[in-house]
Tab-separated table of C-alpha atoms and ligand atoms in Angstrom:
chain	number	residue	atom	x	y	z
P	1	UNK	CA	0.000	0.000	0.000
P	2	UNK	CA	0.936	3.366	-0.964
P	3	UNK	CA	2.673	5.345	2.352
P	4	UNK	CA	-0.307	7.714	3.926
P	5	UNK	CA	1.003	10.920	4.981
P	6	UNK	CA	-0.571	12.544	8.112
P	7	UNK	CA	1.951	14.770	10.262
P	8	UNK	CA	4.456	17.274	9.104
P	9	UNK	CA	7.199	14.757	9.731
P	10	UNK	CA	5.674	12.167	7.182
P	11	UNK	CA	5.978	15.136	4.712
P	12	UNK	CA	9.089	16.297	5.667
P	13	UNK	CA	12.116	14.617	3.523
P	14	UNK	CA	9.875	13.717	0.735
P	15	UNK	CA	10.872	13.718	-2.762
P	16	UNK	CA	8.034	14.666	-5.536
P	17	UNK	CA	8.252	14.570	-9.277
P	18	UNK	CA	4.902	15.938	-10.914
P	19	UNK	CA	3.356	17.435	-13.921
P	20	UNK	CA	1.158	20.609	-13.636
P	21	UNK	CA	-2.406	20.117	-16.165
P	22	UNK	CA	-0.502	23.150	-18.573
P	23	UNK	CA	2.129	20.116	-18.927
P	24	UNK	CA	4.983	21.783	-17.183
P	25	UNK	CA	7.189	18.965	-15.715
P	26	UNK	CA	8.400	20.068	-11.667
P	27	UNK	CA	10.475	18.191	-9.799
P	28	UNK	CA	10.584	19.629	-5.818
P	29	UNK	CA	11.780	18.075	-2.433
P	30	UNK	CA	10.866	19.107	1.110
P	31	UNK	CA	14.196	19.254	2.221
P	32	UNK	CA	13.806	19.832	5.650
P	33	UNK	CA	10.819	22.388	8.141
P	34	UNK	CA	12.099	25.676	6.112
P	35	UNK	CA	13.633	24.815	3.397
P	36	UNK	CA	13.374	23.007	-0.342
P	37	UNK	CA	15.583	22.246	-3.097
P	38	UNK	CA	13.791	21.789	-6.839
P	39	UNK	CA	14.537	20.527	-10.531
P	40	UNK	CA	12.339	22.576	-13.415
P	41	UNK	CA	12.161	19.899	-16.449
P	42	UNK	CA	9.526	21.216	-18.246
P	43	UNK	CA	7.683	24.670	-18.879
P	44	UNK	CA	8.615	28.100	-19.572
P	45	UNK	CA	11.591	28.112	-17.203
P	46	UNK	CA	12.801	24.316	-18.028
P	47	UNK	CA	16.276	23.871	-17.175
P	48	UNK	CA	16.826	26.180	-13.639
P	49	UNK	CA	17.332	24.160	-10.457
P	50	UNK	CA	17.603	25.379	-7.403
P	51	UNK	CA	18.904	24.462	-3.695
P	52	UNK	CA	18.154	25.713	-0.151
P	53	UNK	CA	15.685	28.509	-0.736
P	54	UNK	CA	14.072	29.640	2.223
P	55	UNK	CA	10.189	28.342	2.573
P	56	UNK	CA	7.060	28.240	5.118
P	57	UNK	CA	6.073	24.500	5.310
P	58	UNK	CA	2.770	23.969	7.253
P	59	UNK	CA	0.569	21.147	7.680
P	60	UNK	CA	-3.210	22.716	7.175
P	61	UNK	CA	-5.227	19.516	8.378
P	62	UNK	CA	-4.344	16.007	8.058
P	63	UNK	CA	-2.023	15.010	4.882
P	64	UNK	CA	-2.433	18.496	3.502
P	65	UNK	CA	0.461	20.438	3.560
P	66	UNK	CA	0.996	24.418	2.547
P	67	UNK	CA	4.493	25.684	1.465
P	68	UNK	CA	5.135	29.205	0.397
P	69	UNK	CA	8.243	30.848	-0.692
P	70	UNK	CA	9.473	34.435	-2.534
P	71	UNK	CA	12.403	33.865	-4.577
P	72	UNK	CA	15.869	36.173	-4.840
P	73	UNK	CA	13.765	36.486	-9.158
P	74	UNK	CA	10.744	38.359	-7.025
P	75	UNK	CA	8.649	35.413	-8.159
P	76	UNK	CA	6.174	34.332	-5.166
P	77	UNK	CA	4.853	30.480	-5.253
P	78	UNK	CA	2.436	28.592	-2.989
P	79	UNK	CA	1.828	24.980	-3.349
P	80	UNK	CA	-0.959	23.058	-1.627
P	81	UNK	CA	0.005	19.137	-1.262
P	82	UNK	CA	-2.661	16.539	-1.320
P	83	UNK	CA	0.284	13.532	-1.431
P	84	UNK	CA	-2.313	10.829	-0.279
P	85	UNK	CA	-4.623	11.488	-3.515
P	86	UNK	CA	-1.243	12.001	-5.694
P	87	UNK	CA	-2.558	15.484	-6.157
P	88	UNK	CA	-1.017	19.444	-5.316
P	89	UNK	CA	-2.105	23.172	-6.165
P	90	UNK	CA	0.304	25.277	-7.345
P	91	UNK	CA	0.222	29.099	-8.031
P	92	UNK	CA	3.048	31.291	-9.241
P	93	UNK	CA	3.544	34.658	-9.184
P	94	UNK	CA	6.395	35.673	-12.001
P	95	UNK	CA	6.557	39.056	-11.754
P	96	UNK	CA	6.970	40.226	-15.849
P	97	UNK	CA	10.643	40.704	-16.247
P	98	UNK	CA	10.684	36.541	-15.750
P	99	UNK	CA	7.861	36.306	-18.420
P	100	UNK	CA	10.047	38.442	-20.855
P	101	UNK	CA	13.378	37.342	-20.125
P	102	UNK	CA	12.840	33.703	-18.807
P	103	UNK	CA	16.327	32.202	-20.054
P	104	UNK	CA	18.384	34.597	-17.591
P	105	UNK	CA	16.715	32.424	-14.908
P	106	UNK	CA	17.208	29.308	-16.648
P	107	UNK	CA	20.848	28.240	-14.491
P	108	UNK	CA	21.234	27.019	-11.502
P	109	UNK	CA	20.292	29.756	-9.345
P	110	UNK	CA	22.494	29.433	-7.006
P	111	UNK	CA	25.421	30.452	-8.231
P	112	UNK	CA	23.980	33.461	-9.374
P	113	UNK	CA	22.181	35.580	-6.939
P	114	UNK	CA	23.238	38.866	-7.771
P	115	UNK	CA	22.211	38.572	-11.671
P	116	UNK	CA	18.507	37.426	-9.901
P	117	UNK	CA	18.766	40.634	-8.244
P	118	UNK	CA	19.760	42.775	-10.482
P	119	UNK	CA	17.482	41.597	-13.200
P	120	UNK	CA	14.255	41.818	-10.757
P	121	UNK	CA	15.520	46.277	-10.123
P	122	UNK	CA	16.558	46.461	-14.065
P	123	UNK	CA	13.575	45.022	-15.361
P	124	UNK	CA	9.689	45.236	-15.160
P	125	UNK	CA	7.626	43.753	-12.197
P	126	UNK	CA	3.843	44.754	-13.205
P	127	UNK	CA	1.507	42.987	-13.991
P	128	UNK	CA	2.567	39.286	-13.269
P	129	UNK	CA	1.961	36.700	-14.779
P	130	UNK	CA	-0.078	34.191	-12.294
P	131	UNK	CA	-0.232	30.856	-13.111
P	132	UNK	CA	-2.606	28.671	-10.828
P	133	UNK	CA	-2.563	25.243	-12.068
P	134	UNK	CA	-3.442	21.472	-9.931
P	135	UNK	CA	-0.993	18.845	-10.879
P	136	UNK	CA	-0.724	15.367	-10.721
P	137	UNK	CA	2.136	13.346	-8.615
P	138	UNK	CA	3.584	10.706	-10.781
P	139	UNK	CA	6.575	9.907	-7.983
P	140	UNK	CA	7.211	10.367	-4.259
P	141	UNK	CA	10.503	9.224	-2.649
P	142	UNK	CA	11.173	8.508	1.160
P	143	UNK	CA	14.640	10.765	0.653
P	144	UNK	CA	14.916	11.937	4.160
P	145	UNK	CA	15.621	15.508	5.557
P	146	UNK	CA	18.689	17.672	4.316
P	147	UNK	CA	19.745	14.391	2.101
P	148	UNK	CA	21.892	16.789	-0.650
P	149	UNK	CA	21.918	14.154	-3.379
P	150	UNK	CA	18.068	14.748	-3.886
P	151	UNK	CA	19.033	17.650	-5.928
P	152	UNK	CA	22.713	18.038	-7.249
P	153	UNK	CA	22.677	18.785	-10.765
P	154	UNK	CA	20.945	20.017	-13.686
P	155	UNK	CA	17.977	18.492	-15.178
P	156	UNK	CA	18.733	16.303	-18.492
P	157	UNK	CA	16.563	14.763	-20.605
P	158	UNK	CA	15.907	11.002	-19.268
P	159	UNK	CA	16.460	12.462	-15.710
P	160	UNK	CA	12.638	11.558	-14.532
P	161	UNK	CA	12.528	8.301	-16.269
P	162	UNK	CA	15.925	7.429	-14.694
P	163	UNK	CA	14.511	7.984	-11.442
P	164	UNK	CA	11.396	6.615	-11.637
P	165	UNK	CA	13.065	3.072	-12.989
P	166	UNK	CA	15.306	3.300	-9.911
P	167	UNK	CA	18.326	4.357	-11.897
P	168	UNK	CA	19.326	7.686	-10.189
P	169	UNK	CA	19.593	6.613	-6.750
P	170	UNK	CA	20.363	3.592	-5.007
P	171	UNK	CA	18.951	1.873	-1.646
P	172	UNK	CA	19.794	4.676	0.428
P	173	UNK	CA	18.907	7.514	-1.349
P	174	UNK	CA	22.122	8.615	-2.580
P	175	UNK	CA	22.813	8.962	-6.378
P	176	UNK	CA	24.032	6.562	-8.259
P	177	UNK	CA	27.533	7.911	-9.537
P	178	UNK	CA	27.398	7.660	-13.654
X	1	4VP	C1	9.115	28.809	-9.217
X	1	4VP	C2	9.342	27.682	-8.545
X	1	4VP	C3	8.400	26.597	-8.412
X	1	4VP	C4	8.835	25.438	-7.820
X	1	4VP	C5	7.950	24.371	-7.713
X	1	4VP	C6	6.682	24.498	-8.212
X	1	4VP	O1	5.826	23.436	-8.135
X	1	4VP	C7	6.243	25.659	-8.776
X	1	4VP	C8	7.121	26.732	-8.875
């Protein structure tokens, strides 16, 4: 039977690959009470991962969890997590300059902070582009909290099927060196 997810801590460490209904392709993991790493694979902004942003993770009632987060872009998300019906709610805010110029965000964001924050003075904010869309969880993985091998490079093509055959990582969570 599938795991049923009740408390925060069930939550908590979880590893999620799903695909909004406007096809995007999100890959996200709860890394640990305030924080989460993700993998974009498909959608306007394919391509940029990110690790360790900064997030409000709450359970709202019983296996429904409510993480919100502004990022260093100026782009505001809020996902609703349903895991035990395989189902989530997310809405993004981009503000415009992301709409216009989506490939300077396209990197791992990490390592480049200060071009996020220049862009987001430099560029347009208003009107955003909102984009409230349910998706559908096609993989969930018992990864465990602050587990950096979740999320440690860039997306590739094959990357999802890899890890949903059980390629990418091995017993213990940890990836598979290629
Ligand atoms: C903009 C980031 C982002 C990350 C995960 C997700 O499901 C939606 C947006």
């Amino acid at each position: 039977m599938a795991k049923q997810f009740k408390e925060l801590e069930d939550f908590l460490g979880t590893h999620f690959i799903y695909t909004y209904d406007n096809g995007w392709k999100y890959e996200w993991y709860a890394k640990n009470d305030h924080t989460v790493d993700y993998r974009i694979h498909g959608g306007m902004v394919a391509g940029r991962w990110v690790r360790d942003q900064e997030a409000n993770i709450v359970k709202l009632t019983d296996g429904v969890f409510k993480i919100t987060w502004t990022e260093p872009t100026g782009t505001d998300v809020a996902l609703d997590f349903v895991p035990n019906e395989n189902k989530l709610h997310g809405m993004i805010f981009f503000p415009k300059w992301v709409e216009e110029h989506p490939e300077i965000t396209v990197t791992y964001q990490n390592d480049h902070i200060a071009l996020m924050e220049e862009s987001r003075e430099k560029y347009e904010t208003y009107p955003k582009m909102l984009v409230p869309e349910f998706a559908t969880i096609t993989y969930m993985g018992d990864a465990g909290q602050n587990n950096e091998d979740v999320i440690s490079e860039a997306p590739y093509d094959g990357m999802i099927e890899d890890i949903q055959a059980g390629r990418y990582y091995d017993a213990d969570y940890r990836k598979i060196k290629k």
